[in-house]
């Protein structure tokens, strides 16, 4: 794989898919995942209707979590690394949330929470306005911090030896001034350990970031590749069950 195709981690959908084909440098240890205190549910009689690709409804168990990636900010559109920099959703970026908003309308939720960053909070208010007044914020749901690379593009970084080593082995190399991947995993795991993931009631809506959604999926599916789940801006993903459960994009 060329360096340019490896470069756009967490930025471009098709390049993230290319990264998933590489030898995974991120394997979530089973003993770490075992520390996540989740409750397996018994077979649930509750069902929810979910749109299929054919446009017809199919019946599935009620998801435990609904993971919403925020609408695009300016740096997403410009293909710049965006982690902890607090940018808003662009005026046109809300359109990316419309399918998720339509899907969520009228569906019961047990609650709502978001990253404390503005683009996530704005996306929750737009996609689920009825939950805005009761939604909480948690900074643990932030994206990975890219440190000195925040706001930079691949073209601006491609000649950096540290950047190239990070592309090849992000588990061992951190962005200068940024967040090591192990710290990111621990942060997301801490939040996840406090959640009840039974499939027997309305789900919790979580408005967050692409990398955060990918890490939640990796923690819930031991041995899975961190890059295996694609989460473009505005996408909505359902988590059915606990460790090893079904995680799929629904909008």
PDB file of C-alpha atoms in Angstrom:
ATOM      1  CA  UNK A   1       0.000   0.000   0.000  1.00  0.00           C
ATOM      2  CA  UNK A   2       1.363   3.451  -0.842  1.00  0.00           C
ATOM      3  CA  UNK A   3       2.090   5.970   1.892  1.00  0.00           C
ATOM      4  CA  UNK A   4      -0.559   8.301   0.513  1.00  0.00           C
ATOM      5  CA  UNK A   5      -3.300   5.682   0.860  1.00  0.00           C
ATOM      6  CA  UNK A   6      -2.211   4.922   4.421  1.00  0.00           C
ATOM      7  CA  UNK A   7      -2.184   8.562   5.335  1.00  0.00           C
ATOM      8  CA  UNK A   8      -5.788   9.574   5.789  1.00  0.00           C
ATOM      9  CA  UNK A   9      -6.490   7.686   9.036  1.00  0.00           C
ATOM     10  CA  UNK A  10      -9.859   8.720  10.406  1.00  0.00           C
ATOM     11  CA  UNK A  11     -10.351  11.173   7.502  1.00  0.00           C
ATOM     12  CA  UNK A  12     -11.445   9.432   4.276  1.00  0.00           C
ATOM     13  CA  UNK A  13     -13.821   6.518   4.068  1.00  0.00           C
ATOM     14  CA  UNK A  14     -12.171   4.725   1.172  1.00  0.00           C
ATOM     15  CA  UNK A  15      -8.668   5.199   2.561  1.00  0.00           C
ATOM     16  CA  UNK A  16      -9.751   3.916   5.965  1.00  0.00           C
ATOM     17  CA  UNK A  17     -11.006   0.825   4.182  1.00  0.00           C
ATOM     18  CA  UNK A  18      -7.593   0.441   2.561  1.00  0.00           C
ATOM     19  CA  UNK A  19      -5.909   0.724   5.951  1.00  0.00           C
ATOM     20  CA  UNK A  20      -8.047  -2.098   7.265  1.00  0.00           C
ATOM     21  CA  UNK A  21      -6.384  -4.460   4.811  1.00  0.00           C
ATOM     22  CA  UNK A  22      -2.925  -3.844   6.327  1.00  0.00           C
ATOM     23  CA  UNK A  23      -1.403  -6.027   8.965  1.00  0.00           C
ATOM     24  CA  UNK A  24      -3.181  -4.894  12.098  1.00  0.00           C
ATOM     25  CA  UNK A  25      -0.920  -3.202  14.558  1.00  0.00           C
ATOM     26  CA  UNK A  26      -3.708  -2.798  17.003  1.00  0.00           C
ATOM     27  CA  UNK A  27      -4.994  -5.890  18.764  1.00  0.00           C
ATOM     28  CA  UNK A  28      -7.064  -5.293  21.860  1.00  0.00           C
ATOM     29  CA  UNK A  29      -5.847  -7.692  24.533  1.00  0.00           C
ATOM     30  CA  UNK A  30      -8.495 -10.113  25.774  1.00  0.00           C
ATOM     31  CA  UNK A  31      -7.599  -9.462  29.401  1.00  0.00           C
ATOM     32  CA  UNK A  32      -8.246  -5.737  28.897  1.00  0.00           C
ATOM     33  CA  UNK A  33     -11.575  -6.400  27.261  1.00  0.00           C
ATOM     34  CA  UNK A  34     -12.509  -8.753  30.101  1.00  0.00           C
ATOM     35  CA  UNK A  35     -12.338  -5.760  32.428  1.00  0.00           C
ATOM     36  CA  UNK A  36     -15.238  -4.142  30.595  1.00  0.00           C
ATOM     37  CA  UNK A  37     -18.198  -4.894  32.829  1.00  0.00           C
ATOM     38  CA  UNK A  38     -21.005  -5.616  30.453  1.00  0.00           C
ATOM     39  CA  UNK A  39     -24.083  -7.718  30.982  1.00  0.00           C
ATOM     40  CA  UNK A  40     -25.180 -10.306  28.470  1.00  0.00           C
ATOM     41  CA  UNK A  41     -28.876 -10.098  27.909  1.00  0.00           C
ATOM     42  CA  UNK A  42     -31.270 -12.970  27.539  1.00  0.00           C
ATOM     43  CA  UNK A  43     -33.148 -13.268  24.280  1.00  0.00           C
ATOM     44  CA  UNK A  44     -35.216 -10.141  24.020  1.00  0.00           C
ATOM     45  CA  UNK A  45     -38.733 -10.004  22.715  1.00  0.00           C
ATOM     46  CA  UNK A  46     -38.401  -6.302  22.023  1.00  0.00           C
ATOM     47  CA  UNK A  47     -37.823  -5.535  18.367  1.00  0.00           C
ATOM     48  CA  UNK A  48     -37.020  -2.520  16.276  1.00  0.00           C
ATOM     49  CA  UNK A  49     -37.634  -1.923  12.595  1.00  0.00           C
ATOM     50  CA  UNK A  50     -34.480  -1.090  10.644  1.00  0.00           C
ATOM     51  CA  UNK A  51     -34.279   0.006   7.015  1.00  0.00           C
ATOM     52  CA  UNK A  52     -32.472  -2.470   4.799  1.00  0.00           C
ATOM     53  CA  UNK A  53     -30.528  -1.649   1.670  1.00  0.00           C
ATOM     54  CA  UNK A  54     -33.509  -2.825  -0.364  1.00  0.00           C
ATOM     55  CA  UNK A  55     -35.679  -0.201   1.314  1.00  0.00           C
ATOM     56  CA  UNK A  56     -37.790  -2.726   3.217  1.00  0.00           C
ATOM     57  CA  UNK A  57     -38.013  -3.214   6.978  1.00  0.00           C
ATOM     58  CA  UNK A  58     -36.417  -6.119   8.782  1.00  0.00           C
ATOM     59  CA  UNK A  59     -36.828  -7.059  12.429  1.00  0.00           C
ATOM     60  CA  UNK A  60     -33.818  -6.969  14.758  1.00  0.00           C
ATOM     61  CA  UNK A  61     -33.260  -6.991  18.489  1.00  0.00           C
ATOM     62  CA  UNK A  62     -33.257  -3.594  20.179  1.00  0.00           C
ATOM     63  CA  UNK A  63     -29.673  -2.260  20.071  1.00  0.00           C
ATOM     64  CA  UNK A  64     -27.895  -1.511  23.333  1.00  0.00           C
ATOM     65  CA  UNK A  65     -26.064   1.517  21.920  1.00  0.00           C
ATOM     66  CA  UNK A  66     -26.579   3.832  18.979  1.00  0.00           C
ATOM     67  CA  UNK A  67     -23.287   5.445  17.963  1.00  0.00           C
ATOM     68  CA  UNK A  68     -23.617   8.660  15.955  1.00  0.00           C
ATOM     69  CA  UNK A  69     -20.599  10.265  14.334  1.00  0.00           C
ATOM     70  CA  UNK A  70     -20.820  14.051  14.246  1.00  0.00           C
ATOM     71  CA  UNK A  71     -21.528  15.945  11.048  1.00  0.00           C
ATOM     72  CA  UNK A  72     -18.487  17.202   9.140  1.00  0.00           C
ATOM     73  CA  UNK A  73     -16.455  20.143  10.398  1.00  0.00           C
ATOM     74  CA  UNK A  74     -14.309  22.341   8.148  1.00  0.00           C
ATOM     75  CA  UNK A  75     -11.164  20.276   8.640  1.00  0.00           C
ATOM     76  CA  UNK A  76     -13.040  17.086   7.777  1.00  0.00           C
ATOM     77  CA  UNK A  77     -13.989  18.647   4.453  1.00  0.00           C
ATOM     78  CA  UNK A  78     -10.399  19.825   3.928  1.00  0.00           C
ATOM     79  CA  UNK A  79      -8.987  16.406   4.836  1.00  0.00           C
ATOM     80  CA  UNK A  80      -7.036  17.763   7.781  1.00  0.00           C
ATOM     81  CA  UNK A  81      -6.423  15.845  10.986  1.00  0.00           C
ATOM     82  CA  UNK A  82      -9.094  16.811  13.503  1.00  0.00           C
ATOM     83  CA  UNK A  83      -8.913  15.485  17.035  1.00  0.00           C
ATOM     84  CA  UNK A  84      -9.323  17.741  20.057  1.00  0.00           C
ATOM     85  CA  UNK A  85      -9.503  21.011  18.114  1.00  0.00           C
ATOM     86  CA  UNK A  86     -12.990  22.305  18.884  1.00  0.00           C
ATOM     87  CA  UNK A  87     -14.553  23.032  15.511  1.00  0.00           C
ATOM     88  CA  UNK A  88     -18.306  23.277  14.852  1.00  0.00           C
ATOM     89  CA  UNK A  89     -20.279  21.368  12.263  1.00  0.00           C
ATOM     90  CA  UNK A  90     -20.259  23.352   9.024  1.00  0.00           C
ATOM     91  CA  UNK A  91     -23.561  24.898   7.886  1.00  0.00           C
ATOM     92  CA  UNK A  92     -23.843  22.361   5.065  1.00  0.00           C
ATOM     93  CA  UNK A  93     -22.578  19.547   7.302  1.00  0.00           C
ATOM     94  CA  UNK A  94     -25.926  19.063   9.013  1.00  0.00           C
ATOM     95  CA  UNK A  95     -27.269  17.494   5.837  1.00  0.00           C
ATOM     96  CA  UNK A  96     -25.030  14.498   6.530  1.00  0.00           C
ATOM     97  CA  UNK A  97     -27.017  13.938   9.734  1.00  0.00           C
ATOM     98  CA  UNK A  98     -30.442  13.973   8.072  1.00  0.00           C
ATOM     99  CA  UNK A  99     -30.671  10.172   7.480  1.00  0.00           C
ATOM    100  CA  UNK A 100     -29.792   9.476  11.122  1.00  0.00           C
ATOM    101  CA  UNK A 101     -32.233  12.137  12.302  1.00  0.00           C
ATOM    102  CA  UNK A 102     -35.047  10.597  10.254  1.00  0.00           C
ATOM    103  CA  UNK A 103     -34.227   7.117  11.567  1.00  0.00           C
ATOM    104  CA  UNK A 104     -34.172   8.282  15.193  1.00  0.00           C
ATOM    105  CA  UNK A 105     -37.423  10.253  15.004  1.00  0.00           C
ATOM    106  CA  UNK A 106     -40.052   8.692  17.232  1.00  0.00           C
ATOM    107  CA  UNK A 107     -37.836   5.870  18.474  1.00  0.00           C
ATOM    108  CA  UNK A 108     -37.502   5.423  22.251  1.00  0.00           C
ATOM    109  CA  UNK A 109     -34.092   6.077  23.797  1.00  0.00           C
ATOM    110  CA  UNK A 110     -32.911   5.353  27.327  1.00  0.00           C
ATOM    111  CA  UNK A 111     -30.781   8.494  27.294  1.00  0.00           C
ATOM    112  CA  UNK A 112     -28.235  10.457  25.292  1.00  0.00           C
ATOM    113  CA  UNK A 113     -24.635  11.461  25.803  1.00  0.00           C
ATOM    114  CA  UNK A 114     -21.909  13.008  23.702  1.00  0.00           C
ATOM    115  CA  UNK A 115     -18.312  14.029  23.584  1.00  0.00           C
ATOM    116  CA  UNK A 116     -17.809  17.445  25.131  1.00  0.00           C
ATOM    117  CA  UNK A 117     -16.516  18.828  21.830  1.00  0.00           C
ATOM    118  CA  UNK A 118     -18.826  21.242  20.039  1.00  0.00           C
ATOM    119  CA  UNK A 119     -19.318  19.271  16.822  1.00  0.00           C
ATOM    120  CA  UNK A 120     -20.565  16.246  18.766  1.00  0.00           C
ATOM    121  CA  UNK A 121     -22.906  18.280  20.967  1.00  0.00           C
ATOM    122  CA  UNK A 122     -24.311  20.104  17.953  1.00  0.00           C
ATOM    123  CA  UNK A 123     -24.875  16.821  16.134  1.00  0.00           C
ATOM    124  CA  UNK A 124     -26.777  15.314  19.048  1.00  0.00           C
ATOM    125  CA  UNK A 125     -29.025  18.373  19.325  1.00  0.00           C
ATOM    126  CA  UNK A 126     -29.760  18.259  15.609  1.00  0.00           C
ATOM    127  CA  UNK A 127     -30.289  14.511  15.226  1.00  0.00           C
ATOM    128  CA  UNK A 128     -32.234  13.993  18.464  1.00  0.00           C
ATOM    129  CA  UNK A 129     -33.652  17.374  19.531  1.00  0.00           C
ATOM    130  CA  UNK A 130     -35.984  15.764  22.036  1.00  0.00           C
ATOM    131  CA  UNK A 131     -32.992  14.470  24.015  1.00  0.00           C
ATOM    132  CA  UNK A 132     -30.977  17.695  24.013  1.00  0.00           C
ATOM    133  CA  UNK A 133     -32.275  18.923  27.376  1.00  0.00           C
ATOM    134  CA  UNK A 134     -31.346  15.727  29.196  1.00  0.00           C
ATOM    135  CA  UNK A 135     -28.159  14.765  27.345  1.00  0.00           C
ATOM    136  CA  UNK A 136     -24.880  14.561  29.223  1.00  0.00           C
ATOM    137  CA  UNK A 137     -21.325  15.209  28.006  1.00  0.00           C
ATOM    138  CA  UNK A 138     -18.227  13.134  28.691  1.00  0.00           C
ATOM    139  CA  UNK A 139     -14.751  14.194  27.586  1.00  0.00           C
ATOM    140  CA  UNK A 140     -13.692  10.547  27.515  1.00  0.00           C
ATOM    141  CA  UNK A 141     -15.695  10.252  24.289  1.00  0.00           C
ATOM    142  CA  UNK A 142     -13.387  12.641  22.458  1.00  0.00           C
ATOM    143  CA  UNK A 143     -11.522  11.701  19.292  1.00  0.00           C
ATOM    144  CA  UNK A 144      -7.842  10.734  19.453  1.00  0.00           C
ATOM    145  CA  UNK A 145      -5.676  13.815  19.972  1.00  0.00           C
ATOM    146  CA  UNK A 146      -3.352  14.355  17.010  1.00  0.00           C
ATOM    147  CA  UNK A 147      -1.197  16.866  18.904  1.00  0.00           C
ATOM    148  CA  UNK A 148       1.096  18.864  16.636  1.00  0.00           C
ATOM    149  CA  UNK A 149      -0.551  17.302  13.590  1.00  0.00           C
ATOM    150  CA  UNK A 150      -3.945  18.863  14.284  1.00  0.00           C
ATOM    151  CA  UNK A 151      -5.026  20.819  11.224  1.00  0.00           C
ATOM    152  CA  UNK A 152      -2.301  19.326   9.022  1.00  0.00           C
ATOM    153  CA  UNK A 153      -2.774  17.360   5.817  1.00  0.00           C
ATOM    154  CA  UNK A 154      -0.966  14.351   4.453  1.00  0.00           C
ATOM    155  CA  UNK A 155       0.859  16.531   1.933  1.00  0.00           C
ATOM    156  CA  UNK A 156       2.171  18.688   4.771  1.00  0.00           C
ATOM    157  CA  UNK A 157       3.338  15.709   6.813  1.00  0.00           C
ATOM    158  CA  UNK A 158       4.397  13.075   4.296  1.00  0.00           C
ATOM    159  CA  UNK A 159       8.116  13.851   4.533  1.00  0.00           C
ATOM    160  CA  UNK A 160       8.206  13.518   8.320  1.00  0.00           C
ATOM    161  CA  UNK A 161       9.919  10.337   9.508  1.00  0.00           C
ATOM    162  CA  UNK A 162       7.819  10.291  12.686  1.00  0.00           C
ATOM    163  CA  UNK A 163       4.626  10.596  10.646  1.00  0.00           C
ATOM    164  CA  UNK A 164       5.604   7.742   8.349  1.00  0.00           C
ATOM    165  CA  UNK A 165       6.455   5.517  11.298  1.00  0.00           C
ATOM    166  CA  UNK A 166       3.094   6.357  12.892  1.00  0.00           C
ATOM    167  CA  UNK A 167       1.285   5.379   9.703  1.00  0.00           C
ATOM    168  CA  UNK A 168       3.061   2.025   9.744  1.00  0.00           C
ATOM    169  CA  UNK A 169       2.737   1.340  13.475  1.00  0.00           C
ATOM    170  CA  UNK A 170       0.324   3.676  15.307  1.00  0.00           C
ATOM    171  CA  UNK A 171       0.323   1.371  18.337  1.00  0.00           C
ATOM    172  CA  UNK A 172       4.004   2.132  18.952  1.00  0.00           C
ATOM    173  CA  UNK A 173       4.355   5.708  17.696  1.00  0.00           C
ATOM    174  CA  UNK A 174       2.274   8.685  18.883  1.00  0.00           C
ATOM    175  CA  UNK A 175       1.797  12.057  17.216  1.00  0.00           C
ATOM    176  CA  UNK A 176       4.141  14.656  18.775  1.00  0.00           C
ATOM    177  CA  UNK A 177       2.239  16.258  21.615  1.00  0.00           C
ATOM    178  CA  UNK A 178      -0.674  13.915  20.907  1.00  0.00           C
ATOM    179  CA  UNK A 179      -2.267  10.876  22.485  1.00  0.00           C
ATOM    180  CA  UNK A 180      -0.715   7.386  22.444  1.00  0.00           C
ATOM    181  CA  UNK A 181      -3.098   4.768  21.137  1.00  0.00           C
ATOM    182  CA  UNK A 182      -2.900   2.772  24.384  1.00  0.00           C
ATOM    183  CA  UNK A 183      -4.068   5.852  26.303  1.00  0.00           C
ATOM    184  CA  UNK A 184      -6.918   6.354  23.847  1.00  0.00           C
ATOM    185  CA  UNK A 185      -7.957   2.709  24.267  1.00  0.00           C
ATOM    186  CA  UNK A 186      -7.864   3.030  28.053  1.00  0.00           C
ATOM    187  CA  UNK A 187      -9.945   6.216  27.957  1.00  0.00           C
ATOM    188  CA  UNK A 188     -12.674   4.696  25.796  1.00  0.00           C
ATOM    189  CA  UNK A 189     -12.566   1.447  27.791  1.00  0.00           C
ATOM    190  CA  UNK A 190     -13.121   3.412  31.008  1.00  0.00           C
ATOM    191  CA  UNK A 191     -16.305   4.943  29.594  1.00  0.00           C
ATOM    192  CA  UNK A 192     -17.508   1.644  28.147  1.00  0.00           C
ATOM    193  CA  UNK A 193     -17.033  -0.202  31.430  1.00  0.00           C
ATOM    194  CA  UNK A 194     -19.687   2.019  33.010  1.00  0.00           C
ATOM    195  CA  UNK A 195     -22.358   1.232  30.414  1.00  0.00           C
ATOM    196  CA  UNK A 196     -25.056  -1.388  30.660  1.00  0.00           C
ATOM    197  CA  UNK A 197     -25.155  -3.157  27.329  1.00  0.00           C
ATOM    198  CA  UNK A 198     -28.209  -5.344  27.746  1.00  0.00           C
ATOM    199  CA  UNK A 199     -30.441  -5.680  24.685  1.00  0.00           C
ATOM    200  CA  UNK A 200     -33.654  -5.541  26.699  1.00  0.00           C
ATOM    201  CA  UNK A 201     -34.607  -1.900  26.661  1.00  0.00           C
ATOM    202  CA  UNK A 202     -34.336   1.349  24.709  1.00  0.00           C
ATOM    203  CA  UNK A 203     -30.775   2.102  23.569  1.00  0.00           C
ATOM    204  CA  UNK A 204     -28.421   4.857  24.677  1.00  0.00           C
ATOM    205  CA  UNK A 205     -27.630   7.384  21.947  1.00  0.00           C
ATOM    206  CA  UNK A 206     -23.951   8.392  21.855  1.00  0.00           C
ATOM    207  CA  UNK A 207     -22.813  11.305  19.668  1.00  0.00           C
ATOM    208  CA  UNK A 208     -19.086  11.079  19.212  1.00  0.00           C
ATOM    209  CA  UNK A 209     -16.216  10.757  16.713  1.00  0.00           C
ATOM    210  CA  UNK A 210     -15.030   8.325  14.076  1.00  0.00           C
ATOM    211  CA  UNK A 211     -12.027   6.998  15.969  1.00  0.00           C
ATOM    212  CA  UNK A 212     -14.063   6.674  19.141  1.00  0.00           C
ATOM    213  CA  UNK A 213     -16.682   4.568  17.364  1.00  0.00           C
ATOM    214  CA  UNK A 214     -13.949   2.373  15.894  1.00  0.00           C
ATOM    215  CA  UNK A 215     -12.380   1.869  19.322  1.00  0.00           C
ATOM    216  CA  UNK A 216     -15.727   0.972  20.924  1.00  0.00           C
ATOM    217  CA  UNK A 217     -16.245  -1.612  18.180  1.00  0.00           C
ATOM    218  CA  UNK A 218     -12.743  -3.030  18.704  1.00  0.00           C
ATOM    219  CA  UNK A 219     -13.213  -3.280  22.467  1.00  0.00           C
ATOM    220  CA  UNK A 220     -16.518  -5.101  22.069  1.00  0.00           C
ATOM    221  CA  UNK A 221     -15.150  -7.515  19.462  1.00  0.00           C
ATOM    222  CA  UNK A 222     -11.979  -9.087  20.881  1.00  0.00           C
ATOM    223  CA  UNK A 223      -9.291  -9.607  18.277  1.00  0.00           C
ATOM    224  CA  UNK A 224     -10.970  -7.415  15.683  1.00  0.00           C
ATOM    225  CA  UNK A 225      -9.056  -4.931  13.570  1.00  0.00           C
ATOM    226  CA  UNK A 226      -9.426  -1.333  14.774  1.00  0.00           C
ATOM    227  CA  UNK A 227      -9.857  -0.198  11.173  1.00  0.00           C
ATOM    228  CA  UNK A 228     -12.516  -2.765  10.286  1.00  0.00           C
ATOM    229  CA  UNK A 229     -15.465  -0.423  10.954  1.00  0.00           C
ATOM    230  CA  UNK A 230     -15.991   2.515   8.614  1.00  0.00           C
ATOM    231  CA  UNK A 231     -17.638   5.523  10.294  1.00  0.00           C
ATOM    232  CA  UNK A 232     -17.999   8.529   7.971  1.00  0.00           C
ATOM    233  CA  UNK A 233     -19.373  11.850   9.277  1.00  0.00           C
ATOM    234  CA  UNK A 234     -23.092  11.659  10.060  1.00  0.00           C
ATOM    235  CA  UNK A 235     -23.209   7.854  10.142  1.00  0.00           C
ATOM    236  CA  UNK A 236     -25.232   5.927  12.736  1.00  0.00           C
ATOM    237  CA  UNK A 237     -24.167   2.520  14.065  1.00  0.00           C
ATOM    238  CA  UNK A 238     -26.060   0.044  16.239  1.00  0.00           C
ATOM    239  CA  UNK A 239     -24.448  -2.207  18.837  1.00  0.00           C
ATOM    240  CA  UNK A 240     -26.488  -5.363  19.434  1.00  0.00           C
ATOM    241  CA  UNK A 241     -25.377  -7.341  22.468  1.00  0.00           C
ATOM    242  CA  UNK A 242     -22.092  -7.279  24.293  1.00  0.00           C
ATOM    243  CA  UNK A 243     -18.599  -8.608  23.566  1.00  0.00           C
ATOM    244  CA  UNK A 244     -18.586 -10.284  20.190  1.00  0.00           C
ATOM    245  CA  UNK A 245     -21.998  -8.801  19.450  1.00  0.00           C
ATOM    246  CA  UNK A 246     -23.293  -7.505  16.164  1.00  0.00           C
ATOM    247  CA  UNK A 247     -22.168  -3.979  15.307  1.00  0.00           C
ATOM    248  CA  UNK A 248     -23.373  -2.526  12.056  1.00  0.00           C
ATOM    249  CA  UNK A 249     -24.063   0.727  10.325  1.00  0.00           C
ATOM    250  CA  UNK A 250     -27.748   1.492  10.003  1.00  0.00           C
ATOM    251  CA  UNK A 251     -27.569   4.979   8.443  1.00  0.00           C
TER     252      UNK A 251
END
